[in-house]
JSON list of N, CA and C in Angstrom, two decimals:
[
{"chain": "A", "resi": 20, "resn": "ALA", "atom": "N", "xyz": [57.11, 38.97, -175.70]},
{"chain": "A", "resi": 20, "resn": "ALA", "atom": "CA", "xyz": [56.02, 38.24, -175.06]},
{"chain": "A", "resi": 20, "resn": "ALA", "atom": "C", "xyz": [55.09, 37.71, -176.13]},
{"chain": "A", "resi": 21, "resn": "VAL", "atom": "N", "xyz": [54.45, 36.59, -175.85]},
{"chain": "A", "resi": 21, "resn": "VAL", "atom": "CA", "xyz": [53.50, 36.00, -176.80]},
{"chain": "A", "resi": 21, "resn": "VAL", "atom": "C", "xyz": [52.11, 36.09, -176.17]},
{"chain": "A", "resi": 22, "resn": "TYR", "atom": "N", "xyz": [51.14, 36.61, -176.92]},
{"chain": "A", "resi": 22, "resn": "TYR", "atom": "CA", "xyz": [49.78, 36.71, -176.45]},
{"chain": "A", "resi": 22, "resn": "TYR", "atom": "C", "xyz": [48.85, 36.21, -177.52]},
{"chain": "A", "resi": 23, "resn": "ALA", "atom": "N", "xyz": [48.09, 35.18, -177.22]},
{"chain": "A", "resi": 23, "resn": "ALA", "atom": "CA", "xyz": [47.11, 34.61, -178.16]},
{"chain": "A", "resi": 23, "resn": "ALA", "atom": "C", "xyz": [47.72, 34.35, -179.53]},
{"chain": "A", "resi": 24, "resn": "GLY", "atom": "N", "xyz": [48.95, 33.87, -179.54]},
{"chain": "A", "resi": 24, "resn": "GLY", "atom": "CA", "xyz": [49.57, 33.52, -180.81]},
{"chain": "A", "resi": 24, "resn": "GLY", "atom": "C", "xyz": [50.25, 34.67, -181.52]},
{"chain": "A", "resi": 25, "resn": "TRP", "atom": "N", "xyz": [50.16, 35.87, -181.00]},
{"chain": "A", "resi": 25, "resn": "TRP", "atom": "CA", "xyz": [50.77, 37.03, -181.63]},
{"chain": "A", "resi": 25, "resn": "TRP", "atom": "C", "xyz": [52.02, 37.42, -180.86]},
{"chain": "A", "resi": 26, "resn": "MET", "atom": "N", "xyz": [53.04, 37.81, -181.57]},
{"chain": "A", "resi": 26, "resn": "MET", "atom": "CA", "xyz": [54.25, 38.31, -180.91]},
{"chain": "A", "resi": 26, "resn": "MET", "atom": "C", "xyz": [54.03, 39.78, -180.58]},
{"chain": "A", "resi": 27, "resn": "MET", "atom": "N", "xyz": [54.32, 40.15, -179.37]},
{"chain": "A", "resi": 27, "resn": "MET", "atom": "CA", "xyz": [54.19, 41.55, -178.97]},
{"chain": "A", "resi": 27, "resn": "MET", "atom": "C", "xyz": [55.57, 42.07, -178.61]},
{"chain": "A", "resi": 28, "resn": "LYS", "atom": "N", "xyz": [55.89, 43.27, -179.09]},
{"chain": "A", "resi": 28, "resn": "LYS", "atom": "CA", "xyz": [57.19, 43.85, -178.76]},
{"chain": "A", "resi": 28, "resn": "LYS", "atom": "C", "xyz": [57.02, 44.84, -177.61]},
{"chain": "A", "resi": 29, "resn": "ALA", "atom": "N", "xyz": [58.09, 45.05, -176.91]},
{"chain": "A", "resi": 29, "resn": "ALA", "atom": "CA", "xyz": [58.07, 46.05, -175.84]},
{"chain": "A", "resi": 29, "resn": "ALA", "atom": "C", "xyz": [57.91, 47.43, -176.46]},
{"chain": "A", "resi": 30, "resn": "PRO", "atom": "N", "xyz": [57.15, 48.33, -175.83]},
{"chain": "A", "resi": 30, "resn": "PRO", "atom": "CA", "xyz": [56.98, 49.67, -176.40]},
{"chain": "A", "resi": 30, "resn": "PRO", "atom": "C", "xyz": [58.30, 50.44, -176.38]},
{"chain": "A", "resi": 31, "resn": "ASP", "atom": "N", "xyz": [58.49, 51.24, -177.45]},
{"chain": "A", "resi": 31, "resn": "ASP", "atom": "CA", "xyz": [59.69, 52.08, -177.47]},
{"chain": "A", "resi": 31, "resn": "ASP", "atom": "C", "xyz": [59.41, 53.35, -176.66]},
{"chain": "A", "resi": 32, "resn": "ALA", "atom": "N", "xyz": [60.39, 54.24, -176.57]},
{"chain": "A", "resi": 32, "resn": "ALA", "atom": "CA", "xyz": [60.27, 55.44, -175.72]},
{"chain": "A", "resi": 32, "resn": "ALA", "atom": "C", "xyz": [59.09, 56.31, -176.13]},
{"chain": "A", "resi": 33, "resn": "ALA", "atom": "N", "xyz": [58.87, 56.50, -177.44]},
{"chain": "A", "resi": 33, "resn": "ALA", "atom": "CA", "xyz": [57.76, 57.34, -177.90]},
{"chain": "A", "resi": 33, "resn": "ALA", "atom": "C", "xyz": [56.42, 56.71, -177.51]},
{"chain": "A", "resi": 34, "resn": "GLU", "atom": "N", "xyz": [56.29, 55.40, -177.63]},
{"chain": "A", "resi": 34, "resn": "GLU", "atom": "CA", "xyz": [55.05, 54.72, -177.26]},
{"chain": "A", "resi": 34, "resn": "GLU", "atom": "C", "xyz": [54.81, 54.80, -175.76]},
{"chain": "A", "resi": 35, "resn": "ARG", "atom": "N", "xyz": [55.86, 54.70, -174.97]},
{"chain": "A", "resi": 35, "resn": "ARG", "atom": "CA", "xyz": [55.71, 54.81, -173.51]},
{"chain": "A", "resi": 35, "resn": "ARG", "atom": "C", "xyz": [55.22, 56.19, -173.11]},
{"chain": "A", "resi": 36, "resn": "ARG", "atom": "N", "xyz": [55.69, 57.24, -173.79]},
{"chain": "A", "resi": 36, "resn": "ARG", "atom": "CA", "xyz": [55.21, 58.60, -173.49]},
{"chain": "A", "resi": 36, "resn": "ARG", "atom": "C", "xyz": [53.73, 58.71, -173.77]},
{"chain": "A", "resi": 37, "resn": "LEU", "atom": "N", "xyz": [53.26, 58.14, -174.88]},
{"chain": "A", "resi": 37, "resn": "LEU", "atom": "CA", "xyz": [51.85, 58.21, -175.23]},
{"chain": "A", "resi": 37, "resn": "LEU", "atom": "C", "xyz": [51.00, 57.42, -174.23]},
{"chain": "A", "resi": 38, "resn": "VAL", "atom": "N", "xyz": [51.46, 56.25, -173.85]},
{"chain": "A", "resi": 38, "resn": "VAL", "atom": "CA", "xyz": [50.71, 55.43, -172.91]},
{"chain": "A", "resi": 38, "resn": "VAL", "atom": "C", "xyz": [50.57, 56.15, -171.58]},
{"chain": "A", "resi": 39, "resn": "GLY", "atom": "N", "xyz": [51.59, 56.79, -171.11]},
{"chain": "A", "resi": 39, "resn": "GLY", "atom": "CA", "xyz": [51.55, 57.48, -169.83]},
{"chain": "A", "resi": 39, "resn": "GLY", "atom": "C", "xyz": [50.85, 58.82, -169.85]},
{"chain": "A", "resi": 40, "resn": "ALA", "atom": "N", "xyz": [50.41, 59.29, -171.02]},
{"chain": "A", "resi": 40, "resn": "ALA", "atom": "CA", "xyz": [49.84, 60.62, -171.13]},
{"chain": "A", "resi": 40, "resn": "ALA", "atom": "C", "xyz": [48.40, 60.71, -170.61]},
{"chain": "A", "resi": 41, "resn": "VAL", "atom": "N", "xyz": [47.65, 59.62, -170.61]},
{"chain": "A", "resi": 41, "resn": "VAL", "atom": "CA", "xyz": [46.25, 59.65, -170.19]},
{"chain": "A", "resi": 41, "resn": "VAL", "atom": "C", "xyz": [46.16, 59.29, -168.72]},
{"chain": "A", "resi": 42, "resn": "HIS", "atom": "N", "xyz": [45.61, 60.21, -167.93]},
{"chain": "A", "resi": 42, "resn": "HIS", "atom": "CA", "xyz": [45.46, 59.97, -166.50]},
{"chain": "A", "resi": 42, "resn": "HIS", "atom": "C", "xyz": [44.01, 59.79, -166.10]},
{"chain": "A", "resi": 43, "resn": "THR", "atom": "N", "xyz": [43.11, 60.37, -166.88]},
{"chain": "A", "resi": 43, "resn": "THR", "atom": "CA", "xyz": [41.68, 60.28, -166.60]},
{"chain": "A", "resi": 43, "resn": "THR", "atom": "C", "xyz": [40.93, 60.21, -167.92]},
{"chain": "A", "resi": 44, "resn": "LEU", "atom": "N", "xyz": [39.91, 59.39, -167.94]},
{"chain": "A", "resi": 44, "resn": "LEU", "atom": "CA", "xyz": [39.06, 59.27, -169.13]},
{"chain": "A", "resi": 44, "resn": "LEU", "atom": "C", "xyz": [37.62, 59.30, -168.66]},
{"chain": "A", "resi": 45, "resn": "ILE", "atom": "N", "xyz": [36.83, 60.26, -169.15]},
{"chain": "A", "resi": 45, "resn": "ILE", "atom": "CA", "xyz": [35.44, 60.42, -168.73]},
{"chain": "A", "resi": 45, "resn": "ILE", "atom": "C", "xyz": [34.55, 60.22, -169.95]},
{"chain": "A", "resi": 46, "resn": "PRO", "atom": "N", "xyz": [33.73, 59.16, -169.97]},
{"chain": "A", "resi": 46, "resn": "PRO", "atom": "CA", "xyz": [32.86, 58.95, -171.13]},
{"chain": "A", "resi": 46, "resn": "PRO", "atom": "C", "xyz": [31.76, 60.01, -171.19]},
{"chain": "A", "resi": 47, "resn": "MET", "atom": "N", "xyz": [31.37, 60.36, -172.43]},
{"chain": "A", "resi": 47, "resn": "MET", "atom": "CA", "xyz": [30.28, 61.30, -172.64]},
{"chain": "A", "resi": 47, "resn": "MET", "atom": "C", "xyz": [29.05, 60.51, -173.08]},
{"chain": "A", "resi": 48, "resn": "VAL", "atom": "N", "xyz": [27.98, 60.64, -172.33]},
{"chain": "A", "resi": 48, "resn": "VAL", "atom": "CA", "xyz": [26.73, 59.95, -172.61]},
{"chain": "A", "resi": 48, "resn": "VAL", "atom": "C", "xyz": [25.78, 60.96, -173.25]},
{"chain": "A", "resi": 49, "resn": "HIS", "atom": "N", "xyz": [25.37, 60.71, -174.48]},
{"chain": "A", "resi": 49, "resn": "HIS", "atom": "CA", "xyz": [24.45, 61.62, -175.17]},
{"chain": "A", "resi": 49, "resn": "HIS", "atom": "C", "xyz": [23.02, 61.29, -174.75]},
{"chain": "A", "resi": 50, "resn": "VAL", "atom": "N", "xyz": [22.30, 62.28, -174.24]},
{"chain": "A", "resi": 50, "resn": "VAL", "atom": "CA", "xyz": [20.94, 62.08, -173.75]},
{"chain": "A", "resi": 50, "resn": "VAL", "atom": "C", "xyz": [20.02, 63.16, -174.30]},
{"chain": "A", "resi": 51, "resn": "ALA", "atom": "N", "xyz": [18.73, 62.87, -174.31]},
{"chain": "A", "resi": 51, "resn": "ALA", "atom": "CA", "xyz": [17.75, 63.84, -174.78]},
{"chain": "A", "resi": 51, "resn": "ALA", "atom": "C", "xyz": [17.37, 64.83, -173.69]},
{"chain": "A", "resi": 52, "resn": "ASP", "atom": "N", "xyz": [17.43, 64.42, -172.43]},
{"chain": "A", "resi": 52, "resn": "ASP", "atom": "CA", "xyz": [17.00, 65.26, -171.31]},
{"chain": "A", "resi": 52, "resn": "ASP", "atom": "C", "xyz": [18.05, 65.17, -170.20]},
{"chain": "A", "resi": 53, "resn": "VAL", "atom": "N", "xyz": [18.85, 66.21, -170.06]},
{"chain": "A", "resi": 53, "resn": "VAL", "atom": "CA", "xyz": [19.94, 66.20, -169.08]},
{"chain": "A", "resi": 53, "resn": "VAL", "atom": "C", "xyz": [19.40, 66.10, -167.66]},
{"chain": "A", "resi": 54, "resn": "GLU", "atom": "N", "xyz": [18.37, 66.86, -167.31]},
{"chain": "A", "resi": 54, "resn": "GLU", "atom": "CA", "xyz": [17.82, 66.83, -165.95]},
{"chain": "A", "resi": 54, "resn": "GLU", "atom": "C", "xyz": [17.29, 65.44, -165.60]},
{"chain": "A", "resi": 55, "resn": "ALA", "atom": "N", "xyz": [16.54, 64.82, -166.51]},
{"chain": "A", "resi": 55, "resn": "ALA", "atom": "CA", "xyz": [16.01, 63.47, -166.25]},
{"chain": "A", "resi": 55, "resn": "ALA", "atom": "C", "xyz": [17.14, 62.47, -166.11]},
{"chain": "A", "resi": 56, "resn": "SER", "atom": "N", "xyz": [18.19, 62.64, -166.90]},
{"chain": "A", "resi": 56, "resn": "SER", "atom": "CA", "xyz": [19.33, 61.73, -166.82]},
{"chain": "A", "resi": 56, "resn": "SER", "atom": "C", "xyz": [20.07, 61.89, -165.51]},
{"chain": "A", "resi": 57, "resn": "LEU", "atom": "N", "xyz": [20.23, 63.14, -165.03]},
{"chain": "A", "resi": 57, "resn": "LEU", "atom": "CA", "xyz": [20.86, 63.36, -163.73]},
{"chain": "A", "resi": 57, "resn": "LEU", "atom": "C", "xyz": [20.04, 62.70, -162.62]},
{"chain": "A", "resi": 58, "resn": "ALA", "atom": "N", "xyz": [18.72, 62.79, -162.71]},
{"chain": "A", "resi": 58, "resn": "ALA", "atom": "CA", "xyz": [17.86, 62.15, -161.71]},
{"chain": "A", "resi": 58, "resn": "ALA", "atom": "C", "xyz": [18.04, 60.64, -161.75]},
{"chain": "A", "resi": 59, "resn": "PHE", "atom": "N", "xyz": [18.12, 60.06, -162.93]},
{"chain": "A", "resi": 59, "resn": "PHE", "atom": "CA", "xyz": [18.32, 58.61, -163.06]},
{"chain": "A", "resi": 59, "resn": "PHE", "atom": "C", "xyz": [19.67, 58.20, -162.48]},
{"chain": "A", "resi": 60, "resn": "TYR", "atom": "N", "xyz": [20.74, 58.91, -162.86]},
{"chain": "A", "resi": 60, "resn": "TYR", "atom": "CA", "xyz": [22.06, 58.55, -162.37]},
{"chain": "A", "resi": 60, "resn": "TYR", "atom": "C", "xyz": [22.20, 58.79, -160.86]},
{"chain": "A", "resi": 61, "resn": "ALA", "atom": "N", "xyz": [21.42, 59.72, -160.31]},
{"chain": "A", "resi": 61, "resn": "ALA", "atom": "CA", "xyz": [21.41, 59.93, -158.86]},
{"chain": "A", "resi": 61, "resn": "ALA", "atom": "C", "xyz": [20.90, 58.67, -158.16]},
{"chain": "A", "resi": 62, "resn": "LEU", "atom": "N", "xyz": [19.94, 57.98, -158.77]},
{"chain": "A", "resi": 62, "resn": "LEU", "atom": "CA", "xyz": [19.45, 56.72, -158.21]},
{"chain": "A", "resi": 62, "resn": "LEU", "atom": "C", "xyz": [20.54, 55.65, -158.18]},
{"chain": "A", "resi": 63, "resn": "LEU", "atom": "N", "xyz": [21.53, 55.78, -159.06]},
{"chain": "A", "resi": 63, "resn": "LEU", "atom": "CA", "xyz": [22.64, 54.84, -159.13]},
{"chain": "A", "resi": 63, "resn": "LEU", "atom": "C", "xyz": [23.83, 55.28, -158.27]},
{"chain": "A", "resi": 64, "resn": "GLY", "atom": "N", "xyz": [23.65, 56.41, -157.56]},
{"chain": "A", "resi": 64, "resn": "GLY", "atom": "CA", "xyz": [24.70, 56.88, -156.66]},
{"chain": "A", "resi": 64, "resn": "GLY", "atom": "C", "xyz": [25.57, 57.99, -157.21]},
{"chain": "A", "resi": 65, "resn": "PHE", "atom": "N", "xyz": [25.24, 58.54, -158.37]},
{"chain": "A", "resi": 65, "resn": "PHE", "atom": "CA", "xyz": [26.03, 59.63, -158.94]},
{"chain": "A", "resi": 65, "resn": "PHE", "atom": "C", "xyz": [25.55, 60.97, -158.38]},
{"chain": "A", "resi": 66, "resn": "GLU", "atom": "N", "xyz": [26.47, 61.92, -158.30]},
{"chain": "A", "resi": 66, "resn": "GLU", "atom": "CA", "xyz": [26.17, 63.27, -157.84]},
{"chain": "A", "resi": 66, "resn": "GLU", "atom": "C", "xyz": [26.62, 64.26, -158.91]},
{"chain": "A", "resi": 67, "resn": "ALA", "atom": "N", "xyz": [25.77, 65.21, -159.27]},
{"chain": "A", "resi": 67, "resn": "ALA", "atom": "CA", "xyz": [26.15, 66.23, -160.25]},
{"chain": "A", "resi": 67, "resn": "ALA", "atom": "C", "xyz": [27.26, 67.09, -159.67]},
{"chain": "A", "resi": 68, "resn": "VAL", "atom": "N", "xyz": [28.34, 67.26, -160.43]},
{"chain": "A", "resi": 68, "resn": "VAL", "atom": "CA", "xyz": [29.45, 68.09, -159.96]},
{"chain": "A", "resi": 68, "resn": "VAL", "atom": "C", "xyz": [29.68, 69.28, -160.90]},
{"chain": "A", "resi": 69, "resn": "GLY", "atom": "N", "xyz": [28.91, 69.37, -161.95]},
{"chain": "A", "resi": 69, "resn": "GLY", "atom": "CA", "xyz": [28.99, 70.49, -162.87]},
{"chain": "A", "resi": 69, "resn": "GLY", "atom": "C", "xyz": [27.82, 70.45, -163.82]},
{"chain": "A", "resi": 70, "resn": "VAL", "atom": "N", "xyz": [27.09, 71.55, -163.92]},
{"chain": "A", "resi": 70, "resn": "VAL", "atom": "CA", "xyz": [25.94, 71.63, -164.81]},
{"chain": "A", "resi": 70, "resn": "VAL", "atom": "C", "xyz": [26.01, 72.95, -165.56]},
{"chain": "A", "resi": 71, "resn": "MET", "atom": "N", "xyz": [25.88, 72.91, -166.88]},
{"chain": "A", "resi": 71, "resn": "MET", "atom": "CA", "xyz": [25.82, 74.13, -167.68]},
{"chain": "A", "resi": 71, "resn": "MET", "atom": "C", "xyz": [24.37, 74.30, -168.14]},
{"chain": "A", "resi": 72, "resn": "ARG", "atom": "N", "xyz": [23.90, 75.55, -168.05]},
{"chain": "A", "resi": 72, "resn": "ARG", "atom": "CA", "xyz": [22.49, 75.83, -168.36]},
{"chain": "A", "resi": 72, "resn": "ARG", "atom": "C", "xyz": [22.35, 76.93, -169.40]},
{"chain": "A", "resi": 73, "resn": "GLU", "atom": "N", "xyz": [21.28, 76.83, -170.16]},
{"chain": "A", "resi": 73, "resn": "GLU", "atom": "CA", "xyz": [20.93, 77.89, -171.10]},
{"chain": "A", "resi": 73, "resn": "GLU", "atom": "C", "xyz": [20.43, 79.10, -170.31]},
{"chain": "A", "resi": 74, "resn": "ALA", "atom": "N", "xyz": [20.26, 80.22, -170.98]},
{"chain": "A", "resi": 74, "resn": "ALA", "atom": "CA", "xyz": [19.79, 81.44, -170.32]},
{"chain": "A", "resi": 74, "resn": "ALA", "atom": "C", "xyz": [18.46, 81.23, -169.62]},
{"chain": "A", "resi": 75, "resn": "GLY", "atom": "N", "xyz": [17.60, 80.37, -170.17]},
{"chain": "A", "resi": 75, "resn": "GLY", "atom": "CA", "xyz": [16.30, 80.09, -169.57]},
{"chain": "A", "resi": 75, "resn": "GLY", "atom": "C", "xyz": [16.35, 79.12, -168.41]},
{"chain": "A", "resi": 76, "resn": "GLY", "atom": "N", "xyz": [17.53, 78.55, -168.13]},
{"chain": "A", "resi": 76, "resn": "GLY", "atom": "CA", "xyz": [17.69, 77.66, -166.99]},
{"chain": "A", "resi": 76, "resn": "GLY", "atom": "C", "xyz": [17.74, 76.18, -167.32]},
{"chain": "A", "resi": 77, "resn": "ALA", "atom": "N", "xyz": [17.45, 75.80, -168.56]},
{"chain": "A", "resi": 77, "resn": "ALA", "atom": "CA", "xyz": [17.47, 74.38, -168.93]},
{"chain": "A", "resi": 77, "resn": "ALA", "atom": "C", "xyz": [18.91, 73.88, -169.03]},
{"chain": "A", "resi": 78, "resn": "ALA", "atom": "N", "xyz": [19.18, 72.73, -168.41]},
{"chain": "A", "resi": 78, "resn": "ALA", "atom": "CA", "xyz": [20.52, 72.15, -168.46]},
{"chain": "A", "resi": 78, "resn": "ALA", "atom": "C", "xyz": [20.78, 71.57, -169.85]},
{"chain": "A", "resi": 79, "resn": "PHE", "atom": "N", "xyz": [21.98, 71.85, -170.40]},
{"chain": "A", "resi": 79, "resn": "PHE", "atom": "CA", "xyz": [22.34, 71.28, -171.70]},
{"chain": "A", "resi": 79, "resn": "PHE", "atom": "C", "xyz": [23.60, 70.43, -171.61]},
{"chain": "A", "resi": 80, "resn": "TRP", "atom": "N", "xyz": [24.29, 70.44, -170.47]},
{"chain": "A", "resi": 80, "resn": "TRP", "atom": "CA", "xyz": [25.49, 69.63, -170.25]},
{"chain": "A", "resi": 80, "resn": "TRP", "atom": "C", "xyz": [25.66, 69.43, -168.76]},
{"chain": "A", "resi": 81, "resn": "ALA", "atom": "N", "xyz": [26.17, 68.25, -168.38]},
{"chain": "A", "resi": 81, "resn": "ALA", "atom": "CA", "xyz": [26.43, 68.00, -166.96]},
{"chain": "A", "resi": 81, "resn": "ALA", "atom": "C", "xyz": [27.54, 66.97, -166.81]},
{"chain": "A", "resi": 82, "resn": "ARG", "atom": "N", "xyz": [28.19, 67.03, -165.67]},
{"chain": "A", "resi": 82, "resn": "ARG", "atom": "CA", "xyz": [29.18, 66.02, -165.29]},
{"chain": "A", "resi": 82, "resn": "ARG", "atom": "C", "xyz": [28.75, 65.48, -163.94]},
{"chain": "A", "resi": 83, "resn": "ALA", "atom": "N", "xyz": [28.79, 64.15, -163.80]},
{"chain": "A", "resi": 83, "resn": "ALA", "atom": "CA", "xyz": [28.36, 63.52, -162.55]},
{"chain": "A", "resi": 83, "resn": "ALA", "atom": "C", "xyz": [29.44, 62.55, -162.09]},
{"chain": "A", "resi": 84, "resn": "ARG", "atom": "N", "xyz": [29.53, 62.37, -160.78]},
{"chain": "A", "resi": 84, "resn": "ARG", "atom": "CA", "xyz": [30.58, 61.54, -160.18]},
{"chain": "A", "resi": 84, "resn": "ARG", "atom": "C", "xyz": [29.98, 60.57, -159.18]},
{"chain": "A", "resi": 85, "resn": "SER", "atom": "N", "xyz": [30.56, 59.37, -159.16]},
{"chain": "A", "resi": 85, "resn": "SER", "atom": "CA", "xyz": [30.25, 58.38, -158.14]},
{"chain": "A", "resi": 85, "resn": "SER", "atom": "C", "xyz": [31.59, 57.73, -157.77]},
{"chain": "A", "resi": 86, "resn": "GLY", "atom": "N", "xyz": [32.09, 58.05, -156.59]},
{"chain": "A", "resi": 86, "resn": "GLY", "atom": "CA", "xyz": [33.42, 57.58, -156.22]},
{"chain": "A", "resi": 86, "resn": "GLY", "atom": "C", "xyz": [34.45, 58.16, -157.16]},
{"chain": "A", "resi": 87, "resn": "GLN", "atom": "N", "xyz": [35.24, 57.31, -157.80]},
{"chain": "A", "resi": 87, "resn": "GLN", "atom": "CA", "xyz": [36.22, 57.79, -158.77]},
{"chain": "A", "resi": 87, "resn": "GLN", "atom": "C", "xyz": [35.69, 57.75, -160.19]},
{"chain": "A", "resi": 88, "resn": "GLY", "atom": "N", "xyz": [34.46, 57.26, -160.39]},
{"chain": "A", "resi": 88, "resn": "GLY", "atom": "CA", "xyz": [33.86, 57.20, -161.72]},
{"chain": "A", "resi": 88, "resn": "GLY", "atom": "C", "xyz": [33.15, 58.49, -162.06]},
{"chain": "A", "resi": 89, "resn": "GLU", "atom": "N", "xyz": [33.27, 58.90, -163.32]},
{"chain": "A", "resi": 89, "resn": "GLU", "atom": "CA", "xyz": [32.59, 60.11, -163.77]},
{"chain": "A", "resi": 89, "resn": "GLU", "atom": "C", "xyz": [31.99, 59.88, -165.15]},
{"chain": "A", "resi": 90, "resn": "ILE", "atom": "N", "xyz": [30.93, 60.62, -165.44]},
{"chain": "A", "resi": 90, "resn": "ILE", "atom": "CA", "xyz": [30.33, 60.66, -166.77]},
{"chain": "A", "resi": 90, "resn": "ILE", "atom": "C", "xyz": [30.02, 62.11, -167.11]},
{"chain": "A", "resi": 91, "resn": "MET", "atom": "N", "xyz": [29.93, 62.39, -168.39]},
{"chain": "A", "resi": 91, "resn": "MET", "atom": "CA", "xyz": [29.50, 63.71, -168.85]},
{"chain": "A", "resi": 91, "resn": "MET", "atom": "C", "xyz": [28.25, 63.50, -169.69]}
]
């Protein structure tokens, strides 16, 4: 196949295995305040589905979902 002037070859068996290996990809968003970020993303329709907290109760990691989209 030709794409934008470049010749592209069909993937070999090893490349096909690698391409098929990823089923889900969840981006990680680095934030200063996890709780404030969860509140912001809730306004966009996200729901927290996992929150990890320090012993004092402060959230240090979270995963949120909106439909099939997720962020950490």
